[in-house]
Short mmCIF file of C-alpha atoms (C1' of nucleotides) in Angstrom, two decimals:
data_model
loop_
_atom_site.label_atom_id
_atom_site.label_comp_id
_atom_site.label_asym_id
_atom_site.label_seq_id
_atom_site.Cartn_x
_atom_site.Cartn_y
_atom_site.Cartn_z
CA MET X 1230 61.73 89.74 124.22
CA GLU X 1231 64.76 92.14 123.49
CA GLU X 1232 66.34 94.70 125.61
CA ARG X 1233 65.60 98.01 124.96
CA CYS X 1234 68.18 100.72 124.25
CA GLU X 1235 66.95 102.74 127.32
CA ASN X 1236 67.95 100.09 129.63
CA CYS X 1237 71.07 98.79 127.69
CA ILE X 1238 74.39 99.81 129.85
CA VAL X 1239 76.49 99.35 126.77
CA ARG X 1240 75.32 102.81 125.46
CA LYS X 1241 77.06 104.46 128.12
CA PHE X 1242 80.40 103.66 126.50
CA ASN X 1243 79.27 105.42 123.08
CA ALA X 1244 77.91 108.26 121.56
CA LEU X 1245 74.46 107.17 121.99
CA ARG X 1246 74.63 108.33 125.49
CA ALA X 1247 73.98 111.84 124.45
CA MET X 1248 70.88 111.12 122.85
CA SER X 1249 67.54 112.35 124.02
CA LYS X 1250 64.81 110.10 125.58
CA ASP X 1251 62.95 110.44 122.07
CA GLU X 1252 65.88 110.07 119.98
CA LEU X 1253 66.86 106.62 121.85
CA LYS X 1254 63.28 105.63 121.48
CA ALA X 1255 63.46 105.89 117.76
CA VAL X 1256 66.58 104.11 117.82
CA SER X 1257 65.30 101.14 120.02
CA ASP X 1258 62.33 100.70 117.77
CA SER X 1259 64.24 100.54 114.69
CA LYS X 1260 66.95 98.40 115.87
CA VAL X 1261 67.62 94.71 115.30
CA SER X 1262 69.51 92.70 117.78
CA ARG X 1263 71.82 90.08 116.05
CA LYS X 1264 73.90 87.11 117.58
CA ILE X 1265 76.91 86.49 115.57
CA LYS X 1266 79.22 83.43 115.54
CA LYS X 1267 82.93 83.45 115.63
CA GLY X 1268 84.41 83.80 112.21
CA GLU X 1269 81.40 85.34 110.95
CA VAL X 1270 81.44 88.35 108.60
CA ILE X 1271 79.67 91.36 109.48
CA PHE X 1272 80.15 93.43 106.78
CA GLU X 1273 82.68 93.50 103.81
CA GLU X 1274 85.05 96.21 102.39
CA GLY X 1275 83.34 98.20 99.87
CA GLU X 1276 79.99 97.33 101.01
CA LYS X 1277 77.38 100.02 101.38
CA LEU X 1278 76.14 100.16 105.10
CA ASN X 1279 72.82 100.92 105.53
CA GLY X 1280 73.28 101.51 109.74
CA VAL X 1281 75.86 101.06 112.30
CA TYR X 1282 76.37 98.07 114.53
CA CYS X 1283 76.49 98.58 118.17
CA VAL X 1284 78.58 95.75 119.84
CA ARG X 1285 76.90 94.48 123.03
CA GLY X 1286 79.32 91.61 123.47
CA GLY X 1287 82.29 89.78 121.80
CA VAL X 1288 84.98 91.03 119.98
CA SER X 1289 85.25 91.76 116.16
CA LYS X 1290 88.33 92.75 113.97
CA LEU X 1291 88.11 95.54 111.56
CA ALA X 1292 90.46 95.01 108.51
CA LYS X 1293 91.58 96.13 105.21
CA LEU X 1294 92.61 94.02 102.20
CA SER X 1295 96.13 95.04 101.25
CA PRO X 1296 97.25 95.08 97.57
CA ASN X 1297 99.32 92.13 97.92
CA GLY X 1298 96.39 90.13 99.33
CA LYS X 1299 97.11 90.21 102.94
CA ASP X 1300 94.39 91.25 105.72
CA GLN X 1301 95.72 94.10 107.99
CA ILE X 1302 93.78 94.30 111.09
CA VAL X 1303 93.12 97.99 111.88
CA LYS X 1304 91.12 97.60 114.90
CA LEU X 1305 89.90 95.41 117.42
CA ALA X 1306 86.31 96.56 118.72
CA THR X 1307 84.52 95.11 121.65
CA LYS X 1308 81.63 96.14 124.00
CA GLY X 1309 80.28 99.52 123.68
CA GLU X 1310 81.92 100.43 120.27
CA VAL X 1311 79.94 101.18 117.27
CA LEU X 1312 81.02 99.79 113.95
CA GLY X 1313 80.66 101.43 110.56
CA GLN X 1314 79.97 104.88 112.21
CA ARG X 1315 82.72 106.39 109.94
CA SER X 1316 81.26 105.31 106.75
CA VAL X 1317 77.60 106.28 107.46
CA VAL X 1318 78.77 109.53 108.58
CA ALA X 1319 81.02 110.25 105.40
CA GLU X 1320 78.37 108.71 103.20
CA GLU X 1321 81.02 106.27 101.81
CA ASN X 1322 80.98 102.40 101.28
CA SER X 1323 82.75 100.94 104.07
CA ASN X 1324 86.73 101.17 103.97
CA LEU X 1325 87.19 98.37 106.15
CA SER X 1326 85.57 94.64 106.72
CA ALA X 1327 84.35 93.34 109.97
CA THR X 1328 84.63 89.82 111.19
CA ALA X 1329 83.85 88.39 114.58
CA VAL X 1330 86.74 86.89 116.38
CA SER X 1331 84.52 85.71 119.23
CA ASP X 1332 80.76 84.92 119.22
CA MET X 1333 79.05 88.23 119.52
CA GLU X 1334 76.07 90.02 120.20
CA MET X 1335 74.94 93.15 118.24
CA CYS X 1336 72.45 95.80 117.33
CA PHE X 1337 71.96 96.98 113.99
CA ILE X 1338 70.65 100.62 113.97
CA PRO X 1339 69.40 101.96 110.55
CA LYS X 1340 71.41 104.91 109.54
CA GLU X 1341 68.21 107.06 109.36
CA ALA X 1342 68.08 107.21 113.18
CA ILE X 1343 71.56 108.25 113.37
CA VAL X 1344 71.66 110.48 110.40
CA SER X 1345 68.47 112.44 111.48
CA THR X 1346 69.87 112.78 115.35
CA LEU X 1347 73.29 114.07 113.92
CA HIS X 1348 71.24 116.84 111.85
CA LYS X 1349 69.26 117.87 114.94
CA ASN X 1350 71.07 117.05 118.18
CA PRO X 1351 74.50 119.01 118.50
CA ASP X 1352 75.22 117.17 121.64
CA PHE X 1353 75.03 113.93 119.79
CA THR X 1354 76.99 114.91 116.77
CA TYR X 1355 79.54 116.61 119.40
CA GLU X 1356 79.66 113.20 120.98
CA VAL X 1357 80.44 111.17 118.01
CA LEU X 1358 82.82 113.69 116.76
CA ARG X 1359 84.75 113.24 120.19
CA HIS X 1360 84.97 109.33 119.57
CA MET X 1361 86.20 109.72 116.20
CA ALA X 1362 88.93 112.20 117.12
CA HIS X 1363 90.05 109.58 119.79
CA ASP X 1364 89.78 106.86 117.00
CA LEU X 1365 92.14 109.37 114.91
CA ARG X 1366 94.55 109.77 117.40
CA GLU X 1367 94.88 106.15 117.69
CA ALA X 1368 95.30 105.70 114.20
CA ASP X 1369 98.24 108.29 113.95
CA ASP X 1370 99.82 106.26 116.89
CA VAL X 1371 99.58 103.09 114.83
CA ILE X 1372 100.88 104.73 111.75
CA VAL X 1373 104.15 105.52 113.97
CA ASN X 1374 104.51 102.24 115.57
CA MET X 1375 104.22 100.81 112.11
CA SER X 1376 106.71 102.65 110.58
CA GLN X 1377 109.25 102.72 113.29
CA LYS X 1378 109.18 99.82 115.53
CA THR X 1379 110.36 96.43 114.60
CA VAL X 1380 108.28 93.41 114.44
CA LYS X 1381 109.58 92.32 117.81
CA GLU X 1382 108.51 95.37 119.57
CA ARG X 1383 105.01 95.49 117.64
CA ILE X 1384 104.35 91.97 118.88
CA ALA X 1385 105.22 92.70 122.43
CA GLU X 1386 102.87 95.82 122.30
CA ALA X 1387 100.21 93.94 121.10
CA LEU X 1388 100.18 91.34 123.62
CA LEU X 1389 100.18 94.25 126.29
CA TYR X 1390 97.45 95.98 124.25
CA MET X 1391 95.36 92.71 124.39
CA MET X 1392 95.97 92.22 128.28
CA ASN X 1393 95.19 96.00 128.97
CA ASN X 1394 92.06 96.27 126.78
CA PHE X 1395 90.44 92.81 127.01
CA GLY X 1396 91.78 91.48 130.49
CA GLU X 1397 92.74 87.94 131.55
CA ASP X 1398 90.91 85.14 132.86
CA GLN X 1399 91.28 83.23 136.52
CA GLU X 1400 94.48 81.44 135.27
CA GLY X 1401 96.05 84.74 133.99
CA TYR X 1402 95.50 83.80 130.32
CA LEU X 1403 94.55 86.49 127.89
CA ALA X 1404 90.90 86.77 127.82
CA LEU X 1405 91.03 87.53 123.74
CA VAL X 1406 92.23 84.69 121.91
CA LEU X 1407 93.43 85.43 118.50
CA SER X 1408 94.97 82.94 116.00
CA ARG X 1409 98.80 83.59 115.20
CA GLU X 1410 97.63 84.47 111.81
CA ASP X 1411 95.27 87.44 113.34
CA ILE X 1412 98.12 88.60 115.51
CA ALA X 1413 100.39 88.75 112.66
CA ASN X 1414 97.60 90.67 110.75
CA VAL X 1415 97.65 93.10 113.65
CA VAL X 1416 101.23 94.08 113.85
CA GLY X 1417 101.53 93.64 110.14
CA THR X 1418 104.17 90.74 109.44
CA ALA X 1419 104.19 87.14 108.32
CA THR X 1420 102.49 84.67 110.00
CA GLU X 1421 105.73 82.58 110.21
CA SER X 1422 107.50 85.59 111.99
CA CYS X 1423 104.97 86.20 114.23
CA ILE X 1424 105.16 82.42 115.40
CA ARG X 1425 108.57 82.84 115.57
CA ILE X 1426 108.87 85.82 117.98
CA LEU X 1427 106.25 84.25 120.27
CA SER X 1428 108.29 81.13 120.42
CA GLU X 1429 111.25 83.11 121.61
CA PHE X 1430 109.08 84.93 124.04
CA LYS X 1431 108.07 81.78 125.31
CA LYS X 1432 111.76 80.45 125.46
CA GLN X 1433 112.53 83.62 127.26
CA GLY X 1434 109.85 83.25 129.86
CA LEU X 1435 108.15 86.40 128.81
CA ILE X 1436 104.86 84.46 128.08
CA LYS X 1437 103.39 80.90 128.18
CA THR X 1438 101.00 79.20 126.07
CA SER X 1439 98.34 76.57 126.43
CA GLY X 1440 96.74 75.66 122.96
CA LYS X 1441 96.31 78.87 121.31
CA ARG X 1442 95.73 80.57 124.84
CA MET X 1443 98.37 82.83 126.02
CA ALA X 1444 99.67 84.47 129.13
CA ILE X 1445 101.89 87.13 129.94
CA LEU X 1446 104.31 86.43 132.58
CA GLU X 1447 106.57 89.25 132.38
CA ALA X 1448 104.52 92.48 131.75
CA ARG X 1449 107.39 94.71 132.70
CA LYS X 1450 109.77 93.26 130.31
CA LEU X 1451 107.62 92.97 127.46
CA GLN X 1452 106.79 96.80 128.04
CA ASP X 1453 110.61 97.60 127.78
CA LEU X 1454 110.88 95.53 124.73
CA ALA X 1455 107.89 97.34 123.23
CA ASP X 1456 109.51 100.61 124.04
CA GLY X 1457 112.72 99.67 122.42
CA PHE X 1458 114.92 98.66 125.39
CA MET T 404 94.29 145.48 106.96
CA GLU T 405 93.62 142.01 106.96
CA GLU T 406 91.03 139.91 104.95
CA ARG T 407 87.77 138.87 106.82
CA CYS T 408 86.72 135.35 107.08
CA GLU T 409 83.60 136.14 105.27
CA ASN T 410 85.69 136.90 102.12
CA CYS T 411 88.19 134.41 102.49
CA ILE T 412 88.05 131.67 99.64
CA VAL T 413 89.95 129.21 101.93
CA ARG T 414 86.82 128.62 104.19
CA LYS T 415 85.02 126.89 101.03
CA PHE T 416 87.38 124.11 101.62
CA ASN T 417 87.14 123.31 105.60
CA ALA T 418 84.15 123.05 107.82
CA LEU T 419 83.99 126.88 108.38
CA ARG T 420 81.79 127.06 105.47
CA ALA T 421 79.04 125.63 107.47
CA MET T 422 78.94 128.21 109.98
CA SER T 423 76.31 131.02 110.21
CA LYS T 424 77.21 134.54 109.27
CA ASP T 425 77.27 135.58 112.67
CA GLU T 426 79.22 132.64 113.70
CA LEU T 427 81.68 133.49 110.89
CA LYS T 428 81.75 137.11 111.96
CA ALA T 429 82.78 136.20 115.63
CA VAL T 430 85.54 134.00 114.24
CA SER T 431 86.71 136.74 111.90
CA ASP T 432 86.87 139.28 114.98
CA SER T 433 88.73 136.94 117.27
CA LYS T 434 91.16 135.26 114.66
CA VAL T 435 94.98 136.27 114.17
CA SER T 436 96.60 136.31 111.19
CA ARG T 437 100.27 135.01 111.15
CA LYS T 438 103.07 134.66 108.46
CA ILE T 439 105.31 131.50 109.13
CA LYS T 440 108.75 131.10 107.66
CA LYS T 441 109.83 127.79 106.02
CA GLY T 442 111.11 125.50 108.93
CA GLU T 443 109.32 127.61 111.73
CA VAL T 444 107.65 125.18 114.36
CA ILE T 445 103.64 126.09 114.48
CA PHE T 446 103.12 123.96 117.39
CA GLU T 447 104.78 121.11 119.40
CA GLU T 448 103.88 117.70 120.24
CA GLY T 449 101.93 117.56 123.70
CA GLU T 450 101.53 121.36 123.61
CA LYS T 451 98.27 122.37 124.72
CA LEU T 452 96.35 124.32 121.93
CA ASN T 453 94.37 127.42 122.77
CA GLY T 454 92.87 127.45 119.09
CA VAL T 455 93.25 126.15 115.45
CA TYR T 456 95.19 127.28 112.59
CA CYS T 457 93.46 127.51 109.33
CA VAL T 458 95.88 127.44 106.38
CA ARG T 459 95.73 130.25 103.97
CA GLY T 460 98.68 129.39 101.67
CA GLY T 461 102.02 127.14 101.91
CA VAL T 462 102.38 123.67 103.25
CA SER T 463 103.20 122.28 106.73
CA LYS T 464 103.94 118.77 107.90
CA LEU T 465 102.23 116.98 111.03
CA ALA T 466 104.56 114.63 112.53
CA LYS T 467 105.13 112.43 115.62
CA LEU T 468 108.16 111.69 117.44
CA SER T 469 108.70 107.97 117.77
CA PRO T 470 110.43 106.42 120.64
CA ASN T 471 113.58 105.81 118.74
CA GLY T 472 114.04 109.44 118.14
CA LYS T 473 112.87 109.63 114.49
CA ASP T 474 110.06 111.89 113.28
CA GLN T 475 107.25 110.35 111.41
CA ILE T 476 105.37 112.67 109.15
CA VAL T 477 101.40 111.51 109.39
CA LYS T 478 100.02 114.24 107.29
CA LEU T 479 101.11 117.06 105.05
CA ALA T 480 98.47 120.04 105.28
CA THR T 481 97.85 122.69 102.78
CA LYS T 482 95.34 125.46 101.90
CA GLY T 483 92.08 124.98 103.41
CA GLU T 484 93.06 122.39 105.87
CA VAL T 485 92.62 123.31 109.65
CA LEU T 486 95.39 122.36 112.21
CA GLY T 487 94.72 121.38 115.80
CA GLN T 488 91.07 120.40 115.03
CA ARG T 489 91.31 117.02 116.51
CA SER T 490 93.12 118.15 119.85
CA VAL T 491 90.36 121.09 120.34
CA VAL T 492 87.69 118.66 119.67
CA ALA T 493 88.80 116.06 121.95
CA GLU T 494 90.26 118.65 124.75
CA GLU T 495 93.53 116.96 124.49
CA ASN T 496 97.08 118.08 124.18
CA SER T 497 98.36 117.81 120.64
CA ASN T 498 99.54 114.40 119.57
CA LEU T 499 101.27 115.96 116.80
CA SER T 500 103.82 118.84 116.09
CA ALA T 501 103.26 121.12 113.16
CA THR T 502 106.11 122.69 111.19
CA ALA T 503 106.13 124.80 107.83
CA VAL T 504 107.67 123.07 105.11
CA SER T 505 107.41 126.39 102.86
CA ASP T 506 106.57 129.86 103.85
CA MET T 507 102.89 130.06 105.13
CA GLU T 508 100.17 132.20 105.85
CA MET T 509 97.75 131.05 108.40
CA CYS T 510 95.10 132.41 110.72
CA PHE T 511 94.84 131.35 114.43
CA ILE T 512 91.43 131.13 115.45
CA PRO T 513 90.85 130.79 119.57
CA LYS T 514 88.95 127.73 120.46
CA GLU T 515 86.18 129.32 122.26
CA ALA T 516 85.00 130.62 118.73
CA ILE T 517 84.97 126.87 117.56
CA VAL T 518 83.86 125.31 120.57
CA SER T 519 80.63 127.25 121.41
CA THR T 520 79.79 126.98 117.46
CA LEU T 521 80.22 123.09 117.95
CA HIS T 522 77.73 123.32 120.71
CA LYS T 523 75.07 125.34 118.84
CA ASN T 524 75.35 124.66 115.29
CA PRO T 525 74.84 121.09 114.44
CA ASP T 526 75.69 121.72 110.66
CA PHE T 527 79.04 122.88 111.46
CA THR T 528 79.53 120.14 114.04
CA TYR T 529 78.53 117.52 111.32
CA GLU T 530 81.04 119.13 108.91
CA VAL T 531 83.75 118.92 111.09
CA LEU T 532 82.65 115.29 111.80
CA ARG T 533 82.93 114.56 108.13
CA HIS T 534 86.04 116.16 107.71
CA MET T 535 87.52 114.14 110.51
CA ALA T 536 85.93 110.76 109.07
CA HIS T 537 87.72 111.62 105.89
CA ASP T 538 90.97 111.96 108.00
CA LEU T 539 90.25 108.67 109.68
CA ARG T 540 89.88 106.95 106.26
CA GLU T 541 93.02 108.32 105.17
CA ALA T 542 94.87 107.13 108.31
CA ASP T 543 93.62 103.76 107.90
CA ASP T 544 95.00 103.65 104.40
CA VAL T 545 98.27 104.98 105.53
CA ILE T 546 98.51 102.02 108.17
CA VAL T 547 98.02 99.53 105.65
CA ASN T 548 100.55 101.12 103.34
CA MET T 549 103.16 101.03 106.04
CA SER T 550 102.57 97.69 107.24
CA GLN T 551 102.13 95.85 103.90
CA LYS T 552 104.04 97.83 101.27
CA THR T 553 107.93 97.87 100.82
CA VAL T 554 109.98 101.20 101.03
CA LYS T 555 110.23 101.38 97.63
CA GLU T 556 106.65 101.09 96.96
CA ARG T 557 105.88 103.72 99.57
CA ILE T 558 108.25 106.14 98.08
CA ALA T 559 106.95 105.80 94.61
CA GLU T 560 103.45 106.48 96.26
CA ALA T 561 104.68 109.37 98.08
CA LEU T 562 105.95 111.04 94.98
CA LEU T 563 102.72 110.46 93.13
CA TYR T 564 100.96 111.80 96.22
CA MET T 565 102.95 115.03 96.00
CA MET T 566 102.33 115.34 92.33
CA ASN T 567 98.63 114.60 92.53
CA ASN T 568 98.09 116.96 95.84
CA PHE T 569 100.53 119.70 95.27
CA GLY T 570 100.97 119.94 91.50
CA GLU T 571 103.96 120.60 89.33
CA ASP T 572 105.31 123.93 88.16
CA GLN T 573 105.93 125.07 84.37
CA GLU T 574 109.26 123.14 83.95
CA GLY T 575 107.39 119.88 85.14
CA TYR T 576 109.09 119.78 88.77
CA LEU T 577 106.94 118.98 91.64
CA ALA T 578 105.81 122.16 93.36
CA LEU T 579 106.33 120.93 96.77
CA VAL T 580 109.82 120.65 97.65
CA LEU T 581 110.71 118.42 100.56
CA SER T 582 114.17 117.38 101.77
CA ARG T 583 115.00 113.46 101.36
CA GLU T 584 115.04 113.35 105.12
CA ASP T 585 111.20 114.69 104.96
CA ILE T 586 110.40 112.35 102.21
CA ALA T 587 111.98 109.28 104.34
CA ASN T 588 110.07 110.73 107.59
CA VAL T 589 106.63 110.45 105.41
CA VAL T 590 107.39 106.99 104.28
CA GLY T 591 108.97 105.69 107.33
CA THR T 592 112.62 104.71 106.34
CA ALA T 593 115.84 106.00 106.86
CA THR T 594 117.06 108.92 104.98
CA GLU T 595 119.93 107.01 103.45
CA SER T 596 117.45 104.20 102.12
CA CYS T 597 115.20 107.04 100.71
CA ILE T 598 118.25 108.73 98.81
CA ARG T 599 119.28 105.35 97.47
CA ILE T 600 115.87 104.59 95.95
CA LEU T 601 115.58 108.03 94.49
CA SER T 602 119.08 107.62 92.83
CA GLU T 603 117.52 104.23 91.50
CA PHE T 604 114.32 105.87 90.14
CA LYS T 605 116.49 108.54 88.52
CA LYS T 606 118.76 106.14 86.78
CA GLN T 607 115.77 104.16 85.67
CA GLY T 608 114.53 107.45 83.98
CA LEU T 609 111.40 107.67 86.40
CA ILE T 610 112.32 110.60 87.84
CA LYS T 611 114.74 113.48 87.12
CA THR T 612 116.10 115.83 89.81
CA SER T 613 117.60 119.46 89.83
CA GLY T 614 119.06 120.28 93.27
CA LYS T 615 116.67 119.28 95.75
CA ARG T 616 113.68 119.68 93.22
CA MET T 617 112.28 116.48 91.62
CA ALA T 618 110.17 115.85 88.56
CA ILE T 619 108.23 112.79 87.61
CA LEU T 620 108.79 111.55 84.32
CA GLU T 621 107.36 108.21 84.11
CA ALA T 622 103.96 108.50 86.30
CA ARG T 623 102.62 105.35 85.14
CA LYS T 624 105.43 103.16 86.01
CA LEU T 625 105.77 104.89 89.30
CA GLN T 626 102.12 103.86 89.85
CA ASP T 627 102.77 100.14 88.81
CA LEU T 628 105.63 100.13 91.31
CA ALA T 629 103.61 101.70 94.03
CA ASP T 630 100.67 98.98 93.16
CA GLY T 631 103.32 96.35 93.80
CA PHE T 632 104.13 95.25 90.19
"C1'" DT I 749 134.35 134.78 96.76
"C1'" DT I 750 135.32 132.06 100.63
"C1'" DT I 751 134.13 129.34 104.18
"C1'" DA I 752 131.43 126.52 107.19
"C1'" DA I 753 127.31 123.98 107.85
"C1'" DA I 754 123.80 121.42 106.11
"C1'" DA I 755 122.21 118.17 102.81
"C1'" DA I 756 122.84 114.53 99.22
"C1'" DC I 757 125.21 110.64 98.18
"C1'" DT I 758 127.70 106.29 98.25
"C1'" DG I 759 129.68 101.63 100.05
"C1'" DA I 760 130.08 97.95 103.30
"C1'" DC I 761 128.10 95.06 106.07
"C1'" DA I 762 124.89 93.24 109.59
"C1'" DA I 763 120.45 92.48 111.19
"C1'" DG I 764 115.56 91.99 110.27
"C1'" DT I 765 112.19 89.93 107.68
"C1'" DG I 766 109.50 87.26 104.19
"C1'" DT I 767 108.99 83.36 101.68
"C1'" DC I 768 108.98 78.32 100.68
"C1'" DA I 769 108.91 73.91 101.84
"C1'" DT I 770 108.26 70.65 105.37
"C1'" DC I 771 106.74 68.85 109.81
"C1'" DT I 772 103.73 68.54 114.18
"C1'" DT I 773 100.13 69.40 116.63
"C1'" DT I 774 95.31 70.78 117.52
"C1'" DT I 775 90.77 71.12 116.07
"C1'" DG I 776 86.26 69.79 114.59
"C1'" DT I 777 83.30 66.28 112.28
"C1'" DC I 778 81.96 61.88 111.06
"C1'" DG B 1093 88.24 57.27 118.20
"C1'" DA B 1094 89.38 57.99 113.15
"C1'" DC B 1095 90.23 61.10 110.01
"C1'" DA B 1096 90.87 65.35 107.38
"C1'" DA B 1097 91.58 70.05 107.72
"C1'" DA B 1098 93.37 73.72 109.81
"C1'" DA B 1099 96.75 75.89 112.95
"C1'" DG B 1100 101.05 76.04 114.77
"C1'" DA B 1101 105.85 75.71 114.64
"C1'" DT B 1102 110.71 75.20 112.34
"C1'" DG B 1103 114.64 75.30 109.33
"C1'" DA B 1104 117.10 77.29 105.15
"C1'" DC B 1105 117.77 81.03 102.51
"C1'" DA B 1106 117.51 85.31 99.81
"C1'" DC B 1107 116.12 90.01 99.72
"C1'" DT B 1108 115.17 94.27 102.21
"C1'" DT B 1109 116.48 97.59 104.91
"C1'" DG B 1110 119.28 99.75 108.81
"C1'" DT B 1111 123.57 101.87 110.48
"C1'" DC B 1112 128.02 103.41 110.44
"C1'" DA B 1113 131.58 105.69 108.05
"C1'" DG B 1114 132.99 108.58 104.77
"C1'" DT B 1115 132.83 111.79 100.47
"C1'" DT B 1116 130.93 115.04 97.61
"C1'" DT B 1117 127.65 118.60 96.57
"C1'" DT B 1118 124.74 122.29 97.68
"C1'" DT B 1119 123.32 126.01 100.47
"C1'" DA B 1120 123.59 130.02 103.31
"C1'" DA B 1121 126.37 133.35 105.61
"C1'" DA B 1122 130.43 136.31 106.30
#
DNA sequence: TTTAAAAACTGACAAGTGTCATCTTTTGTC
DNA sequence: GACAAAAGATGACACTTGTCAGTTTTTAAA
């Protein structure tokens, strides 16, 4: 039997924590749990979303296809984050696609349960608003990084971001394993350029690799690099 | 005597339209109208905002200083837009600076009037949320443009953006007059590169200039350029 | 009108980055 | 374990873009 939202720790991290008991009960009754395999698509760009996805475990990439045919990863979402919130709120089709980067567990919550609470519970609405304000600030930061930093600086930053937000395993390797192509799509560069710079970092002893796993050896130096020194 | 918010058409364009009569009255009683000269700073990056600014006329640029010392213009805000909303909602210092690009008229609304309404009126909160969802989508689009388009494509797009959002005067010149440096800061490039590409557009007959005023002659061709053809 | 400062412009050049082609290694499946 | 497919890696090269240095034009103030 599936866990109920009332007992789900994940909700502490997102706006659902501002729901009343009754509202949460309604959400829990209407939600559907899903397991999603690495590589599987959760929703496509342009798709109409009939609800949001609350991530219980695993990591997904939110990407947008650029006119030249390349995917730009706009955000990596993990435990506690809610996907599709923006589209449901704006009543627009999704502007992003979501794909699992690792095996995932998530709950689909039909939009009715969300929208009705948005209309009735200002605390919840405010909480969603605060999360979106946070996302917007991050997006502003990304814009500046994209336009003003070199590819090398952005890759250094992406590595540190992965370390700080997804952690490391016992051996010191980044817990989040991304393909070179995904990393390239995060920083907005060609896969080859990304590989080249990672090789350079490796030669300089800033990182080490084992298969596609990567470990950061000199976080401080990478930080300096990311900051343009 | 100053106009009251209740009678101000500008509010139709932003979330204030979802306020009740009483709430709007409170805002109107506490607001302060200000005229701001071109070039004047409205607020700085990192500054604590004690309220929001509702733009009644004129245009302002919202920018963020990048580590390398260049300003990146993240958004151009005009009539009806509310500045500082994100920071007030998130209870953070501003992540952007705001500077007048033309002479402006705006109203400062103390944050108390906004925050108390956010807590009490879900319609208002929802409306603010929808506006922020819209801003977030636009930010996503900007991220993709920045990372995937060439400088030339971005400049073509910026010109079309200026035409579509700020219009043209009788002679067909863009109503919004930006310096070359500002345009460069919008598209995230060096001023010299921006000038060079504008000169090229001029040679190709896509635009014409008169002082710092610019007119678009071949919108269609610029659009193709912006789309990567 | 004169003058100084700011903005616009241009050329030369180097560095950064993307593309294409090719090769090697890893991964997953039968 | 063998094989095919995917991912990673590397070199060559051209093109884009930023930087620096300097000139011209425009703007604003005296």
